[in-house]
Amino acid sequence: MANNNFCCKCKTGQATIRIRHAFYCHDCFLFAVVGKYRTILGKSRSMNRAKGKVLLACSGGPSSISMLHMTKEFMHVEPYAKKKIQVLDSALVCHIDESALFEAQNGSTQKMKEMVEKEFPNMDFLSSSMQDIFLKDFTKDADLDTVLKGMDGSSDYDYLVKPIKQESTLNSETDRIDRLRELFNGINKNTAKEDLYWHIKMTMLVTLAKKEGCSYIFMGDTATRQAIKMISMTGKGRGYSIPFDIGVENDITFPGLTILRPMKDMLSKEIGLYNRFKDLEKYVIPPTDFNTGKPAKSSIERLTEEFITTLDRDFPSTVSTISRTASKLTPLNDMDLSKKCAICNMPYQAGIEDWRRRITVTNVKDKSPDAIPNEEKKKLDDSMIDMNEYLCYSCQVDMKDYKNDTVSRLPPYSVKAILDEYLINDNDEE
Amino acid sequence: MVKLCVLCNENRAMIKRPKTGQQICQQCFFYVFETEIHNTIIDNNLFKRGERVAIGASGGKDSTVLAHVLKTLNERYDYGCELFLLSVDEGITGYRDDSLETVKRNQQQYELPLKIVSYADLYGWSMDEIVQEVGRKNNCTFCGVFRRQALDRGAVMLGVDHIVTGHNADDIAETILMNIFRGDVARLGRCTEIFTQGESMIRRSKPFKYTYEKEIVMYAYFKKLDYFSTECIYSPNAYRGHARTFLKDLESIRPSAIIDIIHSGEAFEIKSDIKMPTQKTCERCGYMSSNTICKACMMLEGLNKGLPQLGIGRETTRTRRQLSDATNNEETEQQRTTRKTVQHFSKIERDTTIAPIKPRDPSLVNTPPPRVPTHILDDSTKSEKKDLSW
């Protein structure tokens, strides 16, 4: 068909790019991509209400870099374009340095700093390392001397721990790096490692945003990544918090803070082409994490990534259909937002433990046909806490892959959250 | 060192349980398997006293185990239900007529009355004839739509208002994933419900909602239950195959993933401003439908007129195909008469007597050997071929 040669939008330019089933010319493609970014910002409820400072979460990967670039273009208002209202006051680029865990990321902070100074001079730059999660800055009223020790006697449904006072040995940077590495090495499966890694990162971003007085966080998740996360989170049991984890706009879980994902409609192919055309490829730091270079079955996330990208090759509408389905989900009406999971900070359902007891039976003692088999809650020693009561379903499932002593290396914010909730409950019962 | 069962600590461990990875003995396995199903039934109030319940029986492992377990639990815990077996004969030679022999044997083994409804009787078309008309690409749609109505009609004939089917946890997890992939939000919200209640239609429930397929196979193997295990001969390489492979891989990474998916699916809630289909009644046959004419009637009309694509596919492709089919079939149209008018739903009469049906001589029937499960403890020593269809 002769139409293939002409751009489908302007109908005059030579079509050089194919996205999904449509052909675009160079200029129309760029216009369309930037248009998607602007649409999301324009439609955002919170941005229409109040302006504020924006924290740009930048990992150095391709979509973070293009997000920075698009934000810069967006902030720049031509003096003659009176209709363009400058929505973003100021922006702060935030980078979390993971070189303690991944050698390949060494020097990423330095590279990012140079790039921001050169290309994005009106943005500030802030960086933090992952091992800083063990510092007092990331936990309000931190008590670094208390850790949780895993106890024996946990059944399949609970996870018993005991708070112990332990002299804090996290005074130097190397101590903290070691602790971080021990924490992750103490987790057997990659799936649980990735989850913890992601939760720690999110917690750090949220804390930094609040500290710097930002009201928005922009994250660079693309449509492809959103589709992958939708499926992998379903597979991990995070259905309850999916609308918060991957939705375009989340102003509910963190009061005073809105998390936006302006790159949500863009495929990773579009991002790659944008970076090439705008000459940003030299700044891209290839993101390495636990999945890089691993075979497909090493973790749930990696398997899903392999599956979706392969399926998308044969059925190009896969990613957009899954994205659309994800955007139609909404949080449940009776969601209790006051209870948050100690590790991932997302709301969790009540009654999970009971549900699990009925579905997976492990007590074979009551074999008489009259008794309805029921698990008796073990009589807890007063000082022991059942950690599972303060975790969401998928964090509970992840905990099963933790070695016995890894619990004592959990970051202080989790420990504090568990202990605070436990003390509140304890006081209620009196 | 002999390994002891981790649950009772008395007997020798023989099985590694697929759901939890625990190494347990046979008795404990039977106990936990049956108790979990009992818990599901009680927690969701599936049965009422005195209810007449039809078990959708295909002769495969799910329905055979379902019949066995329901009969056992009904007696053990006294649900007070009257159980029946209901089977559908799609008219697929070499597959369905053989699997139905298994159902007839089940009728005698479990002493439950059996009713068989067939497409040929209800609609005037058997699946073999439909596949000849339609080809192999969209035939599954026909079979599925017709079967749903056939089961409900059979239920009215039996006088039951509750059908139980053997959909297991793997099926439901697969359906959730499929609905996400296809963007079918309407079904996504409904597919995790253990109960489906139509207005005047028969209720359906799935007691095996939290039961793993591997455990069903294991149960059937150890209890030496009689079942039929082959795939339908018309089964195509459908989109569902991708979801199935993905699910199996997920299960190999983390065995609890299947239950996790169902847990996620139950927590999904669709935004209220999304347009959803409303339920109406078909003008021709009285069955429930989202449009004025139900899908089954539409497809039957297409078959009878020689336009087999009526009711399948998108609007533009449909009209195109209709026109091309119409021109091809002009000569045969005079010869083709409507085979059978479908009986209106409200006019279905109840069968007052259900005579037992005698099965044929087993030596004349092609019954493939049942699957051998692969999670038995001393598996590693066996090097014979495993069932690779999982």
PDB file of C-alpha atoms in Angstrom, chain B residues 112-314:
ATOM      1  CA  LEU B 112     -25.499 -40.798  41.275  1.00  0.00           C
ATOM      2  CA  PRO B 113     -28.219 -40.296  38.657  1.00  0.00           C
ATOM      3  CA  LEU B 114     -26.893 -39.102  35.306  1.00  0.00           C
ATOM      4  CA  LYS B 115     -28.378 -36.942  32.583  1.00  0.00           C
ATOM      5  CA  ILE B 116     -26.724 -36.400  29.221  1.00  0.00           C
ATOM      6  CA  VAL B 117     -27.761 -33.530  26.930  1.00  0.00           C
ATOM      7  CA  SER B 118     -26.428 -33.358  23.415  1.00  0.00           C
ATOM      8  CA  TYR B 119     -25.940 -30.549  20.925  1.00  0.00           C
ATOM      9  CA  ALA B 120     -27.573 -32.624  18.219  1.00  0.00           C
ATOM     10  CA  ASP B 121     -30.779 -32.895  20.270  1.00  0.00           C
ATOM     11  CA  LEU B 122     -30.837 -29.323  21.490  1.00  0.00           C
ATOM     12  CA  TYR B 123     -29.603 -27.384  18.502  1.00  0.00           C
ATOM     13  CA  GLY B 124     -29.621 -29.767  15.582  1.00  0.00           C
ATOM     14  CA  TRP B 125     -25.882 -29.469  15.038  1.00  0.00           C
ATOM     15  CA  SER B 126     -23.057 -31.585  16.435  1.00  0.00           C
ATOM     16  CA  MET B 127     -19.527 -30.227  16.853  1.00  0.00           C
ATOM     17  CA  ASP B 128     -18.185 -32.388  14.061  1.00  0.00           C
ATOM     18  CA  GLU B 129     -20.646 -30.807  11.650  1.00  0.00           C
ATOM     19  CA  ILE B 130     -19.944 -27.331  13.001  1.00  0.00           C
ATOM     20  CA  VAL B 131     -16.211 -27.721  12.502  1.00  0.00           C
ATOM     21  CA  GLN B 132     -16.821 -28.805   8.935  1.00  0.00           C
ATOM     22  CA  GLU B 133     -18.722 -25.565   8.351  1.00  0.00           C
ATOM     23  CA  VAL B 134     -16.630 -23.161  10.347  1.00  0.00           C
ATOM     24  CA  GLY B 135     -13.156 -24.520  10.119  1.00  0.00           C
ATOM     25  CA  ARG B 136     -10.724 -24.815  12.975  1.00  0.00           C
ATOM     26  CA  LYS B 137     -10.210 -21.242  13.916  1.00  0.00           C
ATOM     27  CA  ASN B 138     -13.371 -20.141  15.695  1.00  0.00           C
ATOM     28  CA  ASN B 139     -14.885 -23.493  16.568  1.00  0.00           C
ATOM     29  CA  CYS B 140     -14.092 -23.170  20.286  1.00  0.00           C
ATOM     30  CA  THR B 141     -16.360 -20.140  20.516  1.00  0.00           C
ATOM     31  CA  PHE B 142     -19.293 -22.195  19.240  1.00  0.00           C
ATOM     32  CA  CYS B 143     -18.619 -25.046  21.599  1.00  0.00           C
ATOM     33  CA  GLY B 144     -18.277 -22.779  24.618  1.00  0.00           C
ATOM     34  CA  VAL B 145     -21.412 -20.752  23.990  1.00  0.00           C
ATOM     35  CA  PHE B 146     -23.493 -23.806  23.233  1.00  0.00           C
ATOM     36  CA  ARG B 147     -22.212 -25.680  26.234  1.00  0.00           C
ATOM     37  CA  ARG B 148     -23.169 -22.962  28.641  1.00  0.00           C
ATOM     38  CA  GLN B 149     -26.754 -23.001  27.452  1.00  0.00           C
ATOM     39  CA  ALA B 150     -26.789 -26.786  27.261  1.00  0.00           C
ATOM     40  CA  LEU B 151     -25.786 -27.095  30.900  1.00  0.00           C
ATOM     41  CA  ASP B 152     -28.488 -24.696  32.002  1.00  0.00           C
ATOM     42  CA  ARG B 153     -31.107 -26.499  29.942  1.00  0.00           C
ATOM     43  CA  GLY B 154     -30.025 -29.817  31.361  1.00  0.00           C
ATOM     44  CA  ALA B 155     -30.290 -28.354  34.843  1.00  0.00           C
ATOM     45  CA  VAL B 156     -33.885 -27.275  34.244  1.00  0.00           C
ATOM     46  CA  MET B 157     -34.665 -30.751  32.979  1.00  0.00           C
ATOM     47  CA  LEU B 158     -33.233 -32.203  36.160  1.00  0.00           C
ATOM     48  CA  GLY B 159     -35.027 -29.699  38.320  1.00  0.00           C
ATOM     49  CA  VAL B 160     -31.882 -28.367  39.947  1.00  0.00           C
ATOM     50  CA  ASP B 161     -31.035 -24.742  40.449  1.00  0.00           C
ATOM     51  CA  HIS B 162     -27.355 -25.084  41.261  1.00  0.00           C
ATOM     52  CA  ILE B 163     -24.568 -26.386  39.068  1.00  0.00           C
ATOM     53  CA  VAL B 164     -21.075 -27.034  40.380  1.00  0.00           C
ATOM     54  CA  THR B 165     -18.172 -27.174  37.975  1.00  0.00           C
ATOM     55  CA  GLY B 166     -14.667 -28.425  38.430  1.00  0.00           C
ATOM     56  CA  HIS B 167     -12.817 -25.175  37.668  1.00  0.00           C
ATOM     57  CA  ASN B 168      -9.666 -25.290  39.726  1.00  0.00           C
ATOM     58  CA  ALA B 169      -7.249 -22.632  40.980  1.00  0.00           C
ATOM     59  CA  ASP B 170      -5.076 -22.892  37.878  1.00  0.00           C
ATOM     60  CA  ASP B 171      -8.104 -22.249  35.635  1.00  0.00           C
ATOM     61  CA  ILE B 172      -9.172 -19.215  37.604  1.00  0.00           C
ATOM     62  CA  ALA B 173      -5.661 -17.757  37.739  1.00  0.00           C
ATOM     63  CA  GLU B 174      -5.348 -18.302  34.007  1.00  0.00           C
ATOM     64  CA  THR B 175      -8.689 -16.591  33.400  1.00  0.00           C
ATOM     65  CA  ILE B 176      -7.649 -13.583  35.463  1.00  0.00           C
ATOM     66  CA  LEU B 177      -4.465 -13.221  33.433  1.00  0.00           C
ATOM     67  CA  MET B 178      -6.334 -13.720  30.146  1.00  0.00           C
ATOM     68  CA  ASN B 179      -8.841 -11.035  31.048  1.00  0.00           C
ATOM     69  CA  ILE B 180      -6.060  -8.590  31.847  1.00  0.00           C
ATOM     70  CA  PHE B 181      -4.345  -9.378  28.553  1.00  0.00           C
ATOM     71  CA  ARG B 182      -7.511  -8.945  26.569  1.00  0.00           C
ATOM     72  CA  GLY B 183      -8.667  -5.887  28.468  1.00  0.00           C
ATOM     73  CA  ASP B 184     -11.985  -7.500  29.354  1.00  0.00           C
ATOM     74  CA  VAL B 185     -12.855  -5.467  32.441  1.00  0.00           C
ATOM     75  CA  ALA B 186     -16.383  -6.751  32.734  1.00  0.00           C
ATOM     76  CA  ARG B 187     -15.243 -10.334  33.133  1.00  0.00           C
ATOM     77  CA  LEU B 188     -12.260  -9.354  35.270  1.00  0.00           C
ATOM     78  CA  GLY B 189     -14.549  -8.080  37.964  1.00  0.00           C
ATOM     79  CA  ARG B 190     -16.666 -11.244  37.913  1.00  0.00           C
ATOM     80  CA  CYS B 191     -14.255 -14.084  37.289  1.00  0.00           C
ATOM     81  CA  THR B 192     -13.053 -14.451  40.864  1.00  0.00           C
ATOM     82  CA  GLU B 193     -16.520 -14.786  42.259  1.00  0.00           C
ATOM     83  CA  ILE B 194     -17.061 -18.261  43.503  1.00  0.00           C
ATOM     84  CA  PHE B 195     -20.751 -17.863  42.793  1.00  0.00           C
ATOM     85  CA  THR B 196     -22.393 -16.611  39.657  1.00  0.00           C
ATOM     86  CA  GLN B 197     -26.010 -15.763  40.038  1.00  0.00           C
ATOM     87  CA  GLY B 198     -28.107 -14.947  37.022  1.00  0.00           C
ATOM     88  CA  GLU B 199     -31.588 -13.559  37.577  1.00  0.00           C
ATOM     89  CA  SER B 200     -33.762 -16.485  36.755  1.00  0.00           C
ATOM     90  CA  MET B 201     -30.914 -18.605  35.662  1.00  0.00           C
ATOM     91  CA  ILE B 202     -29.211 -21.441  37.388  1.00  0.00           C
ATOM     92  CA  ARG B 203     -26.542 -20.605  39.937  1.00  0.00           C
ATOM     93  CA  ARG B 204     -23.064 -21.867  39.357  1.00  0.00           C
ATOM     94  CA  SER B 205     -20.260 -22.322  41.800  1.00  0.00           C
ATOM     95  CA  LYS B 206     -16.708 -23.583  41.829  1.00  0.00           C
ATOM     96  CA  PRO B 207     -15.746 -25.444  44.985  1.00  0.00           C
ATOM     97  CA  PHE B 208     -12.261 -26.114  43.595  1.00  0.00           C
ATOM     98  CA  LYS B 209     -11.483 -22.414  43.442  1.00  0.00           C
ATOM     99  CA  TYR B 210      -8.440 -22.761  45.709  1.00  0.00           C
ATOM    100  CA  THR B 211      -7.400 -26.259  44.720  1.00  0.00           C
ATOM    101  CA  TYR B 212      -4.307 -26.760  42.618  1.00  0.00           C
ATOM    102  CA  GLU B 213      -4.568 -28.803  39.453  1.00  0.00           C
ATOM    103  CA  LYS B 214      -1.510 -30.821  40.410  1.00  0.00           C
ATOM    104  CA  GLU B 215      -3.143 -31.789  43.677  1.00  0.00           C
ATOM    105  CA  ILE B 216      -6.293 -32.910  41.911  1.00  0.00           C
ATOM    106  CA  VAL B 217      -4.240 -35.201  39.709  1.00  0.00           C
ATOM    107  CA  MET B 218      -2.403 -36.517  42.748  1.00  0.00           C
ATOM    108  CA  TYR B 219      -5.619 -37.183  44.603  1.00  0.00           C
ATOM    109  CA  ALA B 220      -7.120 -39.024  41.663  1.00  0.00           C
ATOM    110  CA  TYR B 221      -3.966 -41.081  41.259  1.00  0.00           C
ATOM    111  CA  PHE B 222      -3.722 -42.182  44.860  1.00  0.00           C
ATOM    112  CA  LYS B 223      -7.399 -42.868  45.222  1.00  0.00           C
ATOM    113  CA  LYS B 224      -7.253 -44.741  41.934  1.00  0.00           C
ATOM    114  CA  LEU B 225     -10.174 -42.838  40.490  1.00  0.00           C
ATOM    115  CA  ASP B 226     -11.379 -43.569  36.998  1.00  0.00           C
ATOM    116  CA  TYR B 227     -11.004 -40.641  34.610  1.00  0.00           C
ATOM    117  CA  PHE B 228     -10.301 -39.733  30.992  1.00  0.00           C
ATOM    118  CA  SER B 229      -7.369 -37.578  30.127  1.00  0.00           C
ATOM    119  CA  THR B 230      -6.888 -36.364  26.589  1.00  0.00           C
ATOM    120  CA  GLU B 231      -7.190 -32.968  25.014  1.00  0.00           C
ATOM    121  CA  CYS B 232     -10.035 -32.198  22.690  1.00  0.00           C
ATOM    122  CA  ILE B 233      -9.047 -33.123  19.139  1.00  0.00           C
ATOM    123  CA  TYR B 234     -10.107 -29.729  17.854  1.00  0.00           C
ATOM    124  CA  SER B 235      -8.199 -27.824  20.446  1.00  0.00           C
ATOM    125  CA  PRO B 236      -6.270 -25.094  18.699  1.00  0.00           C
ATOM    126  CA  ASN B 237      -3.176 -23.149  19.550  1.00  0.00           C
ATOM    127  CA  ALA B 238      -5.152 -20.425  21.213  1.00  0.00           C
ATOM    128  CA  TYR B 239      -4.066 -17.273  22.968  1.00  0.00           C
ATOM    129  CA  ARG B 240      -4.858 -19.070  26.208  1.00  0.00           C
ATOM    130  CA  GLY B 241      -1.818 -21.246  25.592  1.00  0.00           C
ATOM    131  CA  HIS B 242       0.470 -18.277  26.221  1.00  0.00           C
ATOM    132  CA  ALA B 243      -1.205 -17.480  29.502  1.00  0.00           C
ATOM    133  CA  ARG B 244      -0.977 -21.154  30.469  1.00  0.00           C
ATOM    134  CA  THR B 245       2.769 -21.381  29.835  1.00  0.00           C
ATOM    135  CA  PHE B 246       3.335 -18.184  31.757  1.00  0.00           C
ATOM    136  CA  LEU B 247       1.329 -19.488  34.684  1.00  0.00           C
ATOM    137  CA  LYS B 248       3.225 -22.746  34.776  1.00  0.00           C
ATOM    138  CA  ASP B 249       6.538 -20.882  34.765  1.00  0.00           C
ATOM    139  CA  LEU B 250       5.315 -18.655  37.579  1.00  0.00           C
ATOM    140  CA  GLU B 251       4.357 -21.709  39.556  1.00  0.00           C
ATOM    141  CA  SER B 252       7.814 -23.166  39.136  1.00  0.00           C
ATOM    142  CA  ILE B 253       9.384 -19.988  40.526  1.00  0.00           C
ATOM    143  CA  ARG B 254       7.003 -19.669  43.417  1.00  0.00           C
ATOM    144  CA  PRO B 255       4.363 -22.365  44.100  1.00  0.00           C
ATOM    145  CA  SER B 256       2.081 -19.994  45.949  1.00  0.00           C
ATOM    146  CA  ALA B 257       1.843 -17.713  42.898  1.00  0.00           C
ATOM    147  CA  ILE B 258      -1.443 -19.260  41.800  1.00  0.00           C
ATOM    148  CA  ILE B 259      -3.169 -18.436  45.050  1.00  0.00           C
ATOM    149  CA  ASP B 260      -1.499 -15.004  45.020  1.00  0.00           C
ATOM    150  CA  ILE B 261      -2.990 -14.256  41.618  1.00  0.00           C
ATOM    151  CA  ILE B 262      -6.446 -15.229  42.851  1.00  0.00           C
ATOM    152  CA  HIS B 263      -5.944 -13.052  45.920  1.00  0.00           C
ATOM    153  CA  SER B 264      -4.996 -10.137  43.684  1.00  0.00           C
ATOM    154  CA  GLY B 265      -7.937 -10.793  41.407  1.00  0.00           C
ATOM    155  CA  GLU B 266     -10.356 -10.679  44.309  1.00  0.00           C
ATOM    156  CA  ALA B 267      -9.037  -7.268  45.278  1.00  0.00           C
ATOM    157  CA  PHE B 268      -9.589  -5.731  41.862  1.00  0.00           C
ATOM    158  CA  GLU B 269     -12.290  -3.156  41.672  1.00  0.00           C
ATOM    159  CA  ILE B 270     -13.336  -1.507  38.457  1.00  0.00           C
ATOM    160  CA  LYS B 271     -13.973   2.227  38.314  1.00  0.00           C
ATOM    161  CA  SER B 272     -17.635   2.940  38.516  1.00  0.00           C
ATOM    162  CA  ASP B 273     -17.788   5.130  35.448  1.00  0.00           C
ATOM    163  CA  ILE B 274     -16.744   2.347  33.090  1.00  0.00           C
ATOM    164  CA  LYS B 275     -19.511   1.155  30.795  1.00  0.00           C
ATOM    165  CA  MET B 276     -20.599  -2.392  31.584  1.00  0.00           C
ATOM    166  CA  PRO B 277     -23.004  -4.637  29.691  1.00  0.00           C
ATOM    167  CA  THR B 278     -26.525  -5.046  31.089  1.00  0.00           C
ATOM    168  CA  GLN B 279     -28.390  -8.308  31.257  1.00  0.00           C
ATOM    169  CA  LYS B 280     -31.480  -8.854  29.114  1.00  0.00           C
ATOM    170  CA  THR B 281     -33.367 -11.882  27.809  1.00  0.00           C
ATOM    171  CA  CYS B 282     -33.087 -13.317  24.333  1.00  0.00           C
ATOM    172  CA  GLU B 283     -36.214 -12.749  22.283  1.00  0.00           C
ATOM    173  CA  ARG B 284     -36.056 -16.091  20.567  1.00  0.00           C
ATOM    174  CA  CYS B 285     -35.138 -18.646  23.117  1.00  0.00           C
ATOM    175  CA  GLY B 286     -35.586 -16.946  26.466  1.00  0.00           C
ATOM    176  CA  TYR B 287     -32.032 -17.382  27.678  1.00  0.00           C
ATOM    177  CA  MET B 288     -30.092 -14.575  29.336  1.00  0.00           C
ATOM    178  CA  SER B 289     -28.176 -12.287  27.020  1.00  0.00           C
ATOM    179  CA  SER B 290     -26.455  -8.906  26.821  1.00  0.00           C
ATOM    180  CA  ASN B 291     -28.223  -8.131  23.550  1.00  0.00           C
ATOM    181  CA  THR B 292     -31.714  -8.686  22.186  1.00  0.00           C
ATOM    182  CA  ILE B 293     -30.700 -11.967  20.589  1.00  0.00           C
ATOM    183  CA  CYS B 294     -28.350 -14.238  22.465  1.00  0.00           C
ATOM    184  CA  LYS B 295     -25.071 -15.349  20.988  1.00  0.00           C
ATOM    185  CA  ALA B 296     -26.169 -18.944  20.601  1.00  0.00           C
ATOM    186  CA  CYS B 297     -29.229 -18.032  18.548  1.00  0.00           C
ATOM    187  CA  MET B 298     -27.143 -15.718  16.424  1.00  0.00           C
ATOM    188  CA  MET B 299     -24.582 -18.374  15.717  1.00  0.00           C
ATOM    189  CA  LEU B 300     -27.258 -20.961  14.975  1.00  0.00           C
ATOM    190  CA  GLU B 301     -28.878 -18.624  12.518  1.00  0.00           C
ATOM    191  CA  GLY B 302     -25.547 -18.214  10.838  1.00  0.00           C
ATOM    192  CA  LEU B 303     -25.000 -21.941  10.653  1.00  0.00           C
ATOM    193  CA  ASN B 304     -28.447 -22.596   9.302  1.00  0.00           C
ATOM    194  CA  LYS B 305     -28.144 -19.946   6.656  1.00  0.00           C
ATOM    195  CA  GLY B 306     -24.724 -20.964   5.530  1.00  0.00           C
ATOM    196  CA  LEU B 307     -23.104 -17.854   7.020  1.00  0.00           C
ATOM    197  CA  PRO B 308     -20.963 -19.449   9.680  1.00  0.00           C
ATOM    198  CA  GLN B 309     -19.234 -16.220  10.605  1.00  0.00           C
ATOM    199  CA  LEU B 310     -22.382 -14.595  11.881  1.00  0.00           C
ATOM    200  CA  GLY B 311     -21.718 -13.563  15.441  1.00  0.00           C
ATOM    201  CA  ILE B 312     -17.969 -13.992  15.307  1.00  0.00           C
ATOM    202  CA  GLY B 313     -15.385 -11.262  15.032  1.00  0.00           C
ATOM    203  CA  ARG B 314     -15.571  -7.529  14.568  1.00  0.00           C
TER     204      ARG B 314
END
